[in-house]
mmCIF file of C-alpha atoms in Angstrom:
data_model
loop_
_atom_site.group_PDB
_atom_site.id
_atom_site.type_symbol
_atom_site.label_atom_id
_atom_site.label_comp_id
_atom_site.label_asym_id
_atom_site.label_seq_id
_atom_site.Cartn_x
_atom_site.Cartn_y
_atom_site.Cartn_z
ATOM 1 C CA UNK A 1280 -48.163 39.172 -44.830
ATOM 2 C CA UNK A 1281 -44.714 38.389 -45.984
ATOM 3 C CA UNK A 1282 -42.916 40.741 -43.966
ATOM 4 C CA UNK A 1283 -44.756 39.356 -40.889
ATOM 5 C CA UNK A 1284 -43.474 35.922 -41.802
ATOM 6 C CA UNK A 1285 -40.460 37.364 -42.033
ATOM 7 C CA UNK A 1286 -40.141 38.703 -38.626
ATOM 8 C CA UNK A 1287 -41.621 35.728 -37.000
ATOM 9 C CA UNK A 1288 -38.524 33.582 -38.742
ATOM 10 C CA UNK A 1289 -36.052 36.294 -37.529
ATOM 11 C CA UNK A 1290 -37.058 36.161 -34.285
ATOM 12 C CA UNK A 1291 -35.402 32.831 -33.415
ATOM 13 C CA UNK A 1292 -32.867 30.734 -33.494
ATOM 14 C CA UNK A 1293 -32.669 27.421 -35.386
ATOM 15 C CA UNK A 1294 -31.608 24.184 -33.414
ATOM 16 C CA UNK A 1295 -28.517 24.005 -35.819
ATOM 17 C CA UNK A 1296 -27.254 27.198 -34.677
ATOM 18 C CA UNK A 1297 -28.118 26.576 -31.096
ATOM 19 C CA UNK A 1298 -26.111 23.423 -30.875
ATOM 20 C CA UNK A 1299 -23.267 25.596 -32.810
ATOM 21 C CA UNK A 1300 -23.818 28.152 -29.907
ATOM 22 C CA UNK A 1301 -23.325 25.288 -27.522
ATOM 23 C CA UNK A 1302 -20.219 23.449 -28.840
ATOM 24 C CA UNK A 1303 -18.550 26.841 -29.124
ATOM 25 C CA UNK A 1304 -19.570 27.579 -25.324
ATOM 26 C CA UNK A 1305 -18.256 24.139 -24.305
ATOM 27 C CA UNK A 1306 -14.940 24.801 -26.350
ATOM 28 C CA UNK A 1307 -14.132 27.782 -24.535
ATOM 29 C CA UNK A 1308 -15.074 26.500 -20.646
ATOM 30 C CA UNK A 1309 -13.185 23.785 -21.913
ATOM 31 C CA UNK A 1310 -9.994 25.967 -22.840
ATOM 32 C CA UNK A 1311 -10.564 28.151 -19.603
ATOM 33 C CA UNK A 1312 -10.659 25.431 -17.238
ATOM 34 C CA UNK A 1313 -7.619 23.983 -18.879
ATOM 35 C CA UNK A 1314 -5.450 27.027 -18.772
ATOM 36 C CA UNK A 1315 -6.977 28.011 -14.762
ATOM 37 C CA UNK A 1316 -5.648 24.338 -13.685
ATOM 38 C CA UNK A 1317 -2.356 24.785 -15.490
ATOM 39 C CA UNK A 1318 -1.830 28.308 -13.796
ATOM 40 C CA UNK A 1319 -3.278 26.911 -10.178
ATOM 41 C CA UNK A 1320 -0.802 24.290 -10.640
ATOM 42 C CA UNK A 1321 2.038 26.390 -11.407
ATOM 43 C CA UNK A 1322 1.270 28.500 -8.424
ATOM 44 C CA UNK A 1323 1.000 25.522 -6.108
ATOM 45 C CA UNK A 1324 4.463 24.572 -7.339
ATOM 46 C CA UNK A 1325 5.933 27.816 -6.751
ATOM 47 C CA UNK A 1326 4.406 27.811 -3.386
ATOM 48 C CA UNK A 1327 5.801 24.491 -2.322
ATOM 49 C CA UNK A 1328 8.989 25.486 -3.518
ATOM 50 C CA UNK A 1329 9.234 27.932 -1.509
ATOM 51 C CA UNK A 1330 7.809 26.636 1.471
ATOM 52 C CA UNK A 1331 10.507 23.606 1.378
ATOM 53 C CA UNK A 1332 13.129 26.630 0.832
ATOM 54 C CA UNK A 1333 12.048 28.418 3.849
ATOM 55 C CA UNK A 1334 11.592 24.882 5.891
ATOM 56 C CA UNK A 1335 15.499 23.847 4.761
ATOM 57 C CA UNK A 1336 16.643 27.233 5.888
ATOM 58 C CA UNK A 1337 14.983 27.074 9.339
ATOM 59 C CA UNK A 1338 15.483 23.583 10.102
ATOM 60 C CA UNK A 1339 19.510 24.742 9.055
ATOM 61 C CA UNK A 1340 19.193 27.711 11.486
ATOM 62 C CA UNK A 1341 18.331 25.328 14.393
ATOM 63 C CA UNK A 1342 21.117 23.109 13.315
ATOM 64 C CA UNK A 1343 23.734 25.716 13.525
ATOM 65 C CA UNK A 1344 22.491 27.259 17.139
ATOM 66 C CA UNK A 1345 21.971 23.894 18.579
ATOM 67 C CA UNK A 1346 25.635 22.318 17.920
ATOM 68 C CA UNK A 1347 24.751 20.583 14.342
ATOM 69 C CA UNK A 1348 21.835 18.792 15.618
ATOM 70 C CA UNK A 1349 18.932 17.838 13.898
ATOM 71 C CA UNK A 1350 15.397 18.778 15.231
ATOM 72 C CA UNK A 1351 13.612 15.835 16.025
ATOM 73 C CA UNK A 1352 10.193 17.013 14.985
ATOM 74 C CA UNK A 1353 9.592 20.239 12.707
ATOM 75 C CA UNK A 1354 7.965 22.022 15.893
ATOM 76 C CA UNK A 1355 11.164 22.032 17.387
ATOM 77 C CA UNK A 1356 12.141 24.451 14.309
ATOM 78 C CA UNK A 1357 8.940 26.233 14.700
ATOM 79 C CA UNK A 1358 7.562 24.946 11.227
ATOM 80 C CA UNK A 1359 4.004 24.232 10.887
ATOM 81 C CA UNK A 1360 1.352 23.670 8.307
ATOM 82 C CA UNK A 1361 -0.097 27.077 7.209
ATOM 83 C CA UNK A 1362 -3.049 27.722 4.916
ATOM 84 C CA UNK A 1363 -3.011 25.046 2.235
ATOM 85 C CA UNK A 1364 0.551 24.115 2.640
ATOM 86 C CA UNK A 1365 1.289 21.062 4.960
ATOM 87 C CA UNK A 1366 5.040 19.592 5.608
ATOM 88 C CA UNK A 1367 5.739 16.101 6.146
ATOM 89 C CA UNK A 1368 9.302 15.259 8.050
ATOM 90 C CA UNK A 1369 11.338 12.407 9.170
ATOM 91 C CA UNK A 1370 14.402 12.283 11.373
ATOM 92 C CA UNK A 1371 17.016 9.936 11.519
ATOM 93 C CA UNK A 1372 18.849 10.159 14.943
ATOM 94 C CA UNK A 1373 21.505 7.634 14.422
ATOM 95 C CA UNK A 1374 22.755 9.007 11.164
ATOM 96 C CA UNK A 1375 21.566 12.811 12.710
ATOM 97 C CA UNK A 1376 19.868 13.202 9.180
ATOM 98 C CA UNK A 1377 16.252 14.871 8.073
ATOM 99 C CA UNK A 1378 14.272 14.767 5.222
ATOM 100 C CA UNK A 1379 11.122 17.566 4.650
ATOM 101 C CA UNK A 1380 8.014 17.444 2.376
ATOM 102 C CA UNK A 1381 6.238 20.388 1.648
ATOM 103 C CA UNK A 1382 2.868 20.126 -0.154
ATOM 104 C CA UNK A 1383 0.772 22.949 -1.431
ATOM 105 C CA UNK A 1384 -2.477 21.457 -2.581
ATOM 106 C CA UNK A 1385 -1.409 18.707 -5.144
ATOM 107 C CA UNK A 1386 1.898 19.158 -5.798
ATOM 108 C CA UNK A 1387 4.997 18.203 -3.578
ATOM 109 C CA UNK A 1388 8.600 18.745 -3.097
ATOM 110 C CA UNK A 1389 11.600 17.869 -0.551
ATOM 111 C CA UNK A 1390 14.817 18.348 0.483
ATOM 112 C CA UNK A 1391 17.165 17.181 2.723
ATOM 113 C CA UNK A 1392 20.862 17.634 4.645
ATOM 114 C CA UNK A 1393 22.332 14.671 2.759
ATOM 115 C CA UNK A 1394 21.880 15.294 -0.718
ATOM 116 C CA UNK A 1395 18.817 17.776 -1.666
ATOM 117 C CA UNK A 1396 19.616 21.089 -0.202
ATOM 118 C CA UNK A 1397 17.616 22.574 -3.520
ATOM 119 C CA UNK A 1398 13.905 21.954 -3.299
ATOM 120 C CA UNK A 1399 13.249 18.745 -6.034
ATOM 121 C CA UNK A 1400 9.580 17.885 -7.326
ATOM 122 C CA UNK A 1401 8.734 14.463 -5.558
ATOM 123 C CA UNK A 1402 8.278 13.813 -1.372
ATOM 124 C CA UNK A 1403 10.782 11.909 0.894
ATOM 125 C CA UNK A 1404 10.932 8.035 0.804
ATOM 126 C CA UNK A 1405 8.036 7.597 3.030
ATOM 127 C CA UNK A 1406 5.867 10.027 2.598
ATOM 128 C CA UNK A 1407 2.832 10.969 0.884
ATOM 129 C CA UNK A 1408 2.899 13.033 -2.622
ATOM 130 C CA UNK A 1409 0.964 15.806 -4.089
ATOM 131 C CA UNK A 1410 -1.385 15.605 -1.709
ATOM 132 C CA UNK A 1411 -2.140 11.512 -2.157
ATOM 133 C CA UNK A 1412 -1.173 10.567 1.738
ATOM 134 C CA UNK A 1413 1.030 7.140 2.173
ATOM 135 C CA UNK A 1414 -0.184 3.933 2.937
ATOM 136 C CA UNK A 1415 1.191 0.656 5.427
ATOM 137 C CA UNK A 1416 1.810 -2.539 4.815
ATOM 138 C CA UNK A 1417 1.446 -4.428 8.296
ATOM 139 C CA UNK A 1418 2.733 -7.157 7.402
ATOM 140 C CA UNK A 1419 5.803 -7.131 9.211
ATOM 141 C CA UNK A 1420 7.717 -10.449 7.366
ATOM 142 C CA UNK A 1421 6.042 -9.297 4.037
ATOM 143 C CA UNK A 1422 9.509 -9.774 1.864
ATOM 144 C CA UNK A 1423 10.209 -13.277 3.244
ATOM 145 C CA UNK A 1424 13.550 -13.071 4.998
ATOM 146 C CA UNK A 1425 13.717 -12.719 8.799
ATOM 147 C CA UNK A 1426 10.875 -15.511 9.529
ATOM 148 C CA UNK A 1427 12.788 -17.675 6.949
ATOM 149 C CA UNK A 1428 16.228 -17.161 8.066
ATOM 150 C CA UNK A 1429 18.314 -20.196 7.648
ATOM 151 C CA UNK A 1430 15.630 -22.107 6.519
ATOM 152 C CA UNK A 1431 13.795 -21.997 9.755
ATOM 153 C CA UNK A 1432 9.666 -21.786 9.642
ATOM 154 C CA UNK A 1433 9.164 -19.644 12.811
ATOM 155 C CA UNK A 1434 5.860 -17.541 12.588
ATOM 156 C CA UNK A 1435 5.065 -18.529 9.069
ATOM 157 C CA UNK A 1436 3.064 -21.653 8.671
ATOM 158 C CA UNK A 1437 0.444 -23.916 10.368
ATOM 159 C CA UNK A 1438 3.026 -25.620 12.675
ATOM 160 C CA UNK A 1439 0.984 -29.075 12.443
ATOM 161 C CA UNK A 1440 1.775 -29.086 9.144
ATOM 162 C CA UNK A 1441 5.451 -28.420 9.538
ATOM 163 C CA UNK A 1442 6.368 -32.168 9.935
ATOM 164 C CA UNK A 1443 5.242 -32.808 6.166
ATOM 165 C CA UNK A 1444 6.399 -29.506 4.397
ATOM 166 C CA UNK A 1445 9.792 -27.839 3.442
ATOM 167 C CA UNK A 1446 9.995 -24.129 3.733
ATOM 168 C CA UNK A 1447 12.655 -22.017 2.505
ATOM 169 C CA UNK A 1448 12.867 -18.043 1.592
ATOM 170 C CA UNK A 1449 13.227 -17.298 -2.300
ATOM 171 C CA UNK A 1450 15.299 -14.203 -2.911
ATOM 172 C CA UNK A 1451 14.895 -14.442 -6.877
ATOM 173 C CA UNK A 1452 12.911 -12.163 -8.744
ATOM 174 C CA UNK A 1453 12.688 -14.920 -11.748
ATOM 175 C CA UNK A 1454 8.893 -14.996 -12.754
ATOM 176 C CA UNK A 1455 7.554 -13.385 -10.082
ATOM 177 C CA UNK A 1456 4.922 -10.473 -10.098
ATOM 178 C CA UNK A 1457 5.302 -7.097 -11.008
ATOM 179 C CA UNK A 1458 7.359 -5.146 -8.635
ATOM 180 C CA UNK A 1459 8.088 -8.271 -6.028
ATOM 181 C CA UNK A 1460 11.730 -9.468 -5.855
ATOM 182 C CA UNK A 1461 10.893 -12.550 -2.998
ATOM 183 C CA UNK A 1462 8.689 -14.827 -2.098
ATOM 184 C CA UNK A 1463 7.922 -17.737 0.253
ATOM 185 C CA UNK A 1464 8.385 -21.280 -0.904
ATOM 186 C CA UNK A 1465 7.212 -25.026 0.590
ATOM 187 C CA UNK A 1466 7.281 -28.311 -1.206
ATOM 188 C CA UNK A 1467 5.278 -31.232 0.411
ATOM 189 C CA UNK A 1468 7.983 -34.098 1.423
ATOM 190 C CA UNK A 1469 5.439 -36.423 3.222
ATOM 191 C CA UNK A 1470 1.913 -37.172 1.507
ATOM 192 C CA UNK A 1471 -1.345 -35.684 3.758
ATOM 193 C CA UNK A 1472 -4.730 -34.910 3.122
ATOM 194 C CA UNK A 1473 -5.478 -31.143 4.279
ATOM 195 C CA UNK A 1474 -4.396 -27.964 3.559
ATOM 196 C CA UNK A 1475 -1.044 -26.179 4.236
ATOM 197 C CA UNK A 1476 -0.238 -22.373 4.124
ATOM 198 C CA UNK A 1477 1.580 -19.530 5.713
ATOM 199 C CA UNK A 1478 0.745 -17.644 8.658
ATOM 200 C CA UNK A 1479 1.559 -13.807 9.267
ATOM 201 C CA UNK A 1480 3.047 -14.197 12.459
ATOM 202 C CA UNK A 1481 -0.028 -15.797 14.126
ATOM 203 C CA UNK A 1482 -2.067 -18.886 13.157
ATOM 204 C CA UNK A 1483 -5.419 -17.270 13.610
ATOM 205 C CA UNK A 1484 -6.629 -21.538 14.366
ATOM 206 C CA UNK A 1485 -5.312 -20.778 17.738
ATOM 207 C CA UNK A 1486 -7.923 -19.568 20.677
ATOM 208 C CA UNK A 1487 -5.138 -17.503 21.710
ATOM 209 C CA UNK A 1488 -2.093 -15.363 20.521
ATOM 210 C CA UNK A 1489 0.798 -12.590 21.386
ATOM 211 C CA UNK A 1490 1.816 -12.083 17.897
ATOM 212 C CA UNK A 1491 -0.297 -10.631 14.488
ATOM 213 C CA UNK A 1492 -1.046 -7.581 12.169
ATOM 214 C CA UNK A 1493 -2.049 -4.891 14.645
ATOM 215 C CA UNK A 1494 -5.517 -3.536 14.154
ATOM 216 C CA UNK A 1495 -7.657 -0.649 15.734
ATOM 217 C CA UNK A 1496 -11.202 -1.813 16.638
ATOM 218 C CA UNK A 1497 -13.985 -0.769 13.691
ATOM 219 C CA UNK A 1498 -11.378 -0.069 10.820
ATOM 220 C CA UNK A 1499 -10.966 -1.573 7.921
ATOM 221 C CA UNK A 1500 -8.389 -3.520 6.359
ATOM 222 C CA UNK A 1501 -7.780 -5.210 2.734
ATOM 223 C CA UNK A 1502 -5.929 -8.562 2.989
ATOM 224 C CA UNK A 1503 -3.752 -9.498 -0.371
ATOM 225 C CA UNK A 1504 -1.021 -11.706 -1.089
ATOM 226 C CA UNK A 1505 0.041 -13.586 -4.564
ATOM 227 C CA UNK A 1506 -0.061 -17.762 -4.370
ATOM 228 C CA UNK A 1507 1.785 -20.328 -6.568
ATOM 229 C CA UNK A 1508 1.312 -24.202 -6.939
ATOM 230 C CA UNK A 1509 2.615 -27.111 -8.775
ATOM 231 C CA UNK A 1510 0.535 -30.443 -8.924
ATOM 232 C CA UNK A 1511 -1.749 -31.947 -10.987
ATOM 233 C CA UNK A 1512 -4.749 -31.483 -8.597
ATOM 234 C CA UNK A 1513 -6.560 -28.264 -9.365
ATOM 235 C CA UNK A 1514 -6.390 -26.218 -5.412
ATOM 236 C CA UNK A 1515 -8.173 -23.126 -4.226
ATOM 237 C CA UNK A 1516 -6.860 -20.477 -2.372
ATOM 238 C CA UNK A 1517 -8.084 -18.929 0.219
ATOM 239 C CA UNK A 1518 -7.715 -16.265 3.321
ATOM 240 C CA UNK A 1519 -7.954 -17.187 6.708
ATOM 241 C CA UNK A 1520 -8.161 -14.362 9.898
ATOM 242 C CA UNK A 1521 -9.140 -14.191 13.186
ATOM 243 C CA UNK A 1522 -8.990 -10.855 15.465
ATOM 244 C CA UNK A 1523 -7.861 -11.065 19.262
ATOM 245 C CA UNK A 1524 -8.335 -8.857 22.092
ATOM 246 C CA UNK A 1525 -5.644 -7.083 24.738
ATOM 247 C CA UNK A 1526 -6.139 -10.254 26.653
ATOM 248 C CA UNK A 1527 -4.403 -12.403 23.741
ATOM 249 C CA UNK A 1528 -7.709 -13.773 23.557
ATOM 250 C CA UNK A 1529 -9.426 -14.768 19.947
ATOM 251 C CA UNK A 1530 -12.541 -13.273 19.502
ATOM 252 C CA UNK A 1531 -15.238 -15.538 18.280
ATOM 253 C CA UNK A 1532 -14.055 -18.222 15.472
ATOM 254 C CA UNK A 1533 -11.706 -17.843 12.680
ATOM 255 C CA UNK A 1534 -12.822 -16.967 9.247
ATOM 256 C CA UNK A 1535 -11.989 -18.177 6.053
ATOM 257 C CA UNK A 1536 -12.668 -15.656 3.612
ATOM 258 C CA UNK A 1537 -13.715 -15.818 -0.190
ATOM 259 C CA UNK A 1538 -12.341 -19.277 -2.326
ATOM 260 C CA UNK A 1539 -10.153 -18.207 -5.129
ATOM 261 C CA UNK A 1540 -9.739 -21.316 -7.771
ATOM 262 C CA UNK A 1541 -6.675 -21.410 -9.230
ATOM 263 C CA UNK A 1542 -6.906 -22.735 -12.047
ATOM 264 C CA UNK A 1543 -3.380 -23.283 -13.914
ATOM 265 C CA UNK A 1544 -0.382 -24.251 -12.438
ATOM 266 C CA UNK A 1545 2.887 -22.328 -11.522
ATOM 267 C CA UNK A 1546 0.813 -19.023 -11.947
ATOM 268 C CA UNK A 1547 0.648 -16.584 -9.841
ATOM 269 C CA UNK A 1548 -2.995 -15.701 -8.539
ATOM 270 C CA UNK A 1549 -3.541 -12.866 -6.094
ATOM 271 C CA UNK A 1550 -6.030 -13.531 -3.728
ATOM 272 C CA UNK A 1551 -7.972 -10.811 -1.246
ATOM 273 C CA UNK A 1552 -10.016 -10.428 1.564
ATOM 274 C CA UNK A 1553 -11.475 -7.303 3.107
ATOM 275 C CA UNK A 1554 -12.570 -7.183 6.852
ATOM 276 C CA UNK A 1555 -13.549 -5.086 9.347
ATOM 277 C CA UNK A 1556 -11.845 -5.230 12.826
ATOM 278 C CA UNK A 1557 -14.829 -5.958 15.606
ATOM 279 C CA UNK A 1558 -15.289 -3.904 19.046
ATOM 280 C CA UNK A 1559 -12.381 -4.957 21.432
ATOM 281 C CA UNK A 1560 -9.895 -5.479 18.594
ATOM 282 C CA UNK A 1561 -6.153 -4.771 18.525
ATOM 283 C CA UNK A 1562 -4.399 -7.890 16.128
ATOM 284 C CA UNK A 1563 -5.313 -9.961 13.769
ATOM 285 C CA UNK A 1564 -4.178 -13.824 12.585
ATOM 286 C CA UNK A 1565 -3.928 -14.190 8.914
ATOM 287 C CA UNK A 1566 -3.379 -17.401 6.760
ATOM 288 C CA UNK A 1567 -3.170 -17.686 3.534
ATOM 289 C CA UNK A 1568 -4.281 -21.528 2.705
ATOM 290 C CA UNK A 1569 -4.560 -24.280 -0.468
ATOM 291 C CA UNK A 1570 -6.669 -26.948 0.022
ATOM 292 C CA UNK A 1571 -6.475 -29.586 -2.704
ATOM 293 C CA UNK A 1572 -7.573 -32.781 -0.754
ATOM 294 C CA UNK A 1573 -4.046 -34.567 -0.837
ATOM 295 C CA UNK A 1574 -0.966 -33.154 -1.254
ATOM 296 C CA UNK A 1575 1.055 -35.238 -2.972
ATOM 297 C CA UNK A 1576 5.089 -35.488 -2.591
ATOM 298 C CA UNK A 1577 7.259 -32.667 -4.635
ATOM 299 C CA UNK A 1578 3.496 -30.385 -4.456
ATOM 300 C CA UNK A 1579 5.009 -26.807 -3.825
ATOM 301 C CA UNK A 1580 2.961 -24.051 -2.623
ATOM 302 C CA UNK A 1581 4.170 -20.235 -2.961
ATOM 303 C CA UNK A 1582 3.193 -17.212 -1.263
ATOM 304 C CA UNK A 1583 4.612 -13.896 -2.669
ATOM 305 C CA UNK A 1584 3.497 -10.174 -1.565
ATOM 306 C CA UNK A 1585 1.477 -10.233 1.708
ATOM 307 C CA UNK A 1586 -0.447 -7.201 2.062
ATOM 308 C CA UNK A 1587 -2.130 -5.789 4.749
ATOM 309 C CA UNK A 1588 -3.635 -1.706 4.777
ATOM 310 C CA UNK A 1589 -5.999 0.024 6.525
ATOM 311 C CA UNK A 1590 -9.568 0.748 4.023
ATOM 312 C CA UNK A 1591 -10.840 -0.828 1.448
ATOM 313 C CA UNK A 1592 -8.921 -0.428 -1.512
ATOM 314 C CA UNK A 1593 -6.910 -2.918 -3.214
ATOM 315 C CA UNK A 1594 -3.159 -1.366 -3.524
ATOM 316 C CA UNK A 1595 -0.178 -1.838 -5.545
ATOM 317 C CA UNK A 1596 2.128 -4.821 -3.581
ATOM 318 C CA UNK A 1597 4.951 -2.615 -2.149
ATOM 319 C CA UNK A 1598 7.234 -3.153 0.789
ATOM 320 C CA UNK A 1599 10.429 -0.931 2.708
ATOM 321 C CA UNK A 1600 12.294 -2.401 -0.696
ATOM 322 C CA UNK A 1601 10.264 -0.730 -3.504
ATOM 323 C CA UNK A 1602 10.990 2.594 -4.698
ATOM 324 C CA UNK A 1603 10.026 5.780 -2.031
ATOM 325 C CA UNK A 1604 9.161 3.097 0.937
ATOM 326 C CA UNK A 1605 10.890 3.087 3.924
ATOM 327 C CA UNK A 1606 11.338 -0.011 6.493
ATOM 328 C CA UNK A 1607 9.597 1.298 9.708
ATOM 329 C CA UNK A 1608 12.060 -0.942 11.647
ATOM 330 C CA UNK A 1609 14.010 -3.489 11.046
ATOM 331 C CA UNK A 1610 14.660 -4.136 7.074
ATOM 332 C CA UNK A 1611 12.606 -6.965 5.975
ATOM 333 C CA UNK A 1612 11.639 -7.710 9.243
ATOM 334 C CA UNK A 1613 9.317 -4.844 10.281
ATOM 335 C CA UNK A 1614 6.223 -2.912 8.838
ATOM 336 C CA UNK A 1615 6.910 -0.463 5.574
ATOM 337 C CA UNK A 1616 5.230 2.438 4.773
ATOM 338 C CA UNK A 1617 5.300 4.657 1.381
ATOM 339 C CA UNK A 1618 3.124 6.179 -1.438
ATOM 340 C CA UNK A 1619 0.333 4.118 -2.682
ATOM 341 C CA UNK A 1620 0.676 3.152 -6.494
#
């Protein structure tokens, strides 16, 4: 009878030893995975390597046969994306420059004919990076400067407010957020009940406009931008937008979005708004508004870091100033594009 006992009780396991069994399984997938990602890694970084290597020597190749010009496009060197290894490339035709991505998977590196003839861990100012793409800001005035120059309040605010507010451009990075170095400022020099705000490039009040953050029809786009106040009446702060056709024409009424209440004074609260862009789409009016009722003389009213970008996701402010963005245009007058952070 024993012995039967016996070999009943050595015929199992008990649930100490299978959890030991368990943890020591889960220790070991553990270590594996760790040490397959390190060496897939390493191989995507040799592969990149090599692929900017071999991209630098072509694009070099067509340089010398075709009388030290730069290709405009990387076709024009006969470079294309292969297997899981995609190039990104910008030309610069006035200063006859280039500057080449190549991504394998998640990991990136560049070079270019100015500087990085060697292929260096990173992407291009730009471009996207180890395999996160880039992102852009629409806002074309987004830094403050070329709608403010000299003072002047073309394409920023709600003009019928214009005769009771003082706008300038702030080029001080004294208090500001995180990775913003301007910002928009107004100070109320004639009492009024209301609101006042900025506009980006449009006031999206009007039935009609020429002007606004381009848009495709049935995308969508998060709204941001950082507002300021002084006073002693408690504002909120709010998004207005309105889309318009090909025809310059608004489509249906403007919108103001959700009421942000700011509740301290001179601190900076960023306030967002996504949307959707409707059928027949192709710009949009944005405002950024306070509303406090009155607005008493010496009230100031900041905006800082307008962002617009396509989805739905709430980025990092960046502009063509901040580290690895580019001006798509005109600097601090045009739209920016760069890696999201």
């Amino acid at each position: 009878m024993r012995q039967i006992r016996q070999a009943r009780a050595s015929a199992g396991f008990t649930i100490v030893e299978l959890l030991i069994v368990i943890v020591v399984i889960a220790i070991l997938a553990a270590i594996t995975l760790v040490g397959y990602t390190g060496i897939t890694n390493r191989a995507n970084a040799v592969s990149a390597q090599a692929a900017a290597q071999q991209a630098y020597e072509a694009v070099s190749a067509y340089i010398i046969n075709n009388s030290s010009q730069v290709p405009t496009t990387l076709a024009a060197a006969s470079i294309n994306n292969s297997n899981n290894t995609t190039y990104q490339y910008s030309y610069d035709g006035t200063a006859n420059t280039f500057c080449l991505t190549a991504t394998t998977s998640n990991v990136s590196y560049f070079v270019n004919n100015t500087s990085q003839s060697v292929p260096a861990a990173g992407a291009c100012p730009g471009q996207g990076v180890n395999g996160v793409p880039p992102i852009t800001n629409l806002v074309q005035n987004a830094s403050g400067v070329q709608y403010l120059s000299g003072g002047a309040a073309a394409n920023v605010l709600n003009d019928r407010y214009s005769v009771y507010v003082t706008y300038s451009a702030n080029n001080t990075s004294a208090g500001l957020p995180a990775g913003v170095s301007k910002y928009f400022h107004s100070a109320v020099n004639t009492a009024f009940s209301g609101v006042h705000g900025y506009d980006l490039g449009v006031n999206p009040d009007g039935t009609t406009a020429t002007t606004g953050v381009p848009v495709t029809a049935g995308t969508s786009y998060m709204i941001s931008g950082y507002v300021r106040w002084s006073g002693t009446t408690v504002p909120s702060a709010y998004v207005v937008y309105a889309w318009y056709d090909s025809s310059n024409n608004r489509i249906g009424s403007n919108t103001a979005g959700t009421t942000f209440t700011t509740s301290s004074a001179n601190t900076w609260y960023r306030v967002s708004q996504a949307v959707t862009a409707p059928s027949g789409a192709v710009r949009m009016g944005v405002t950024f508004r306070r509303n406090v009722g009155t607005n008493a003389i010496g009230d100031t009213f900041d905006l800082a870091a307008p962002m617009v970008t396509t989805g739905s996701t709430l980025y990092t402010y960046a502009d063509g100033n901040s580290t690895n963005w580019i001006w798509n245009g005109t600097a601090d007058g045009s739209t920016s594009t760069g890696p999201p952070s």
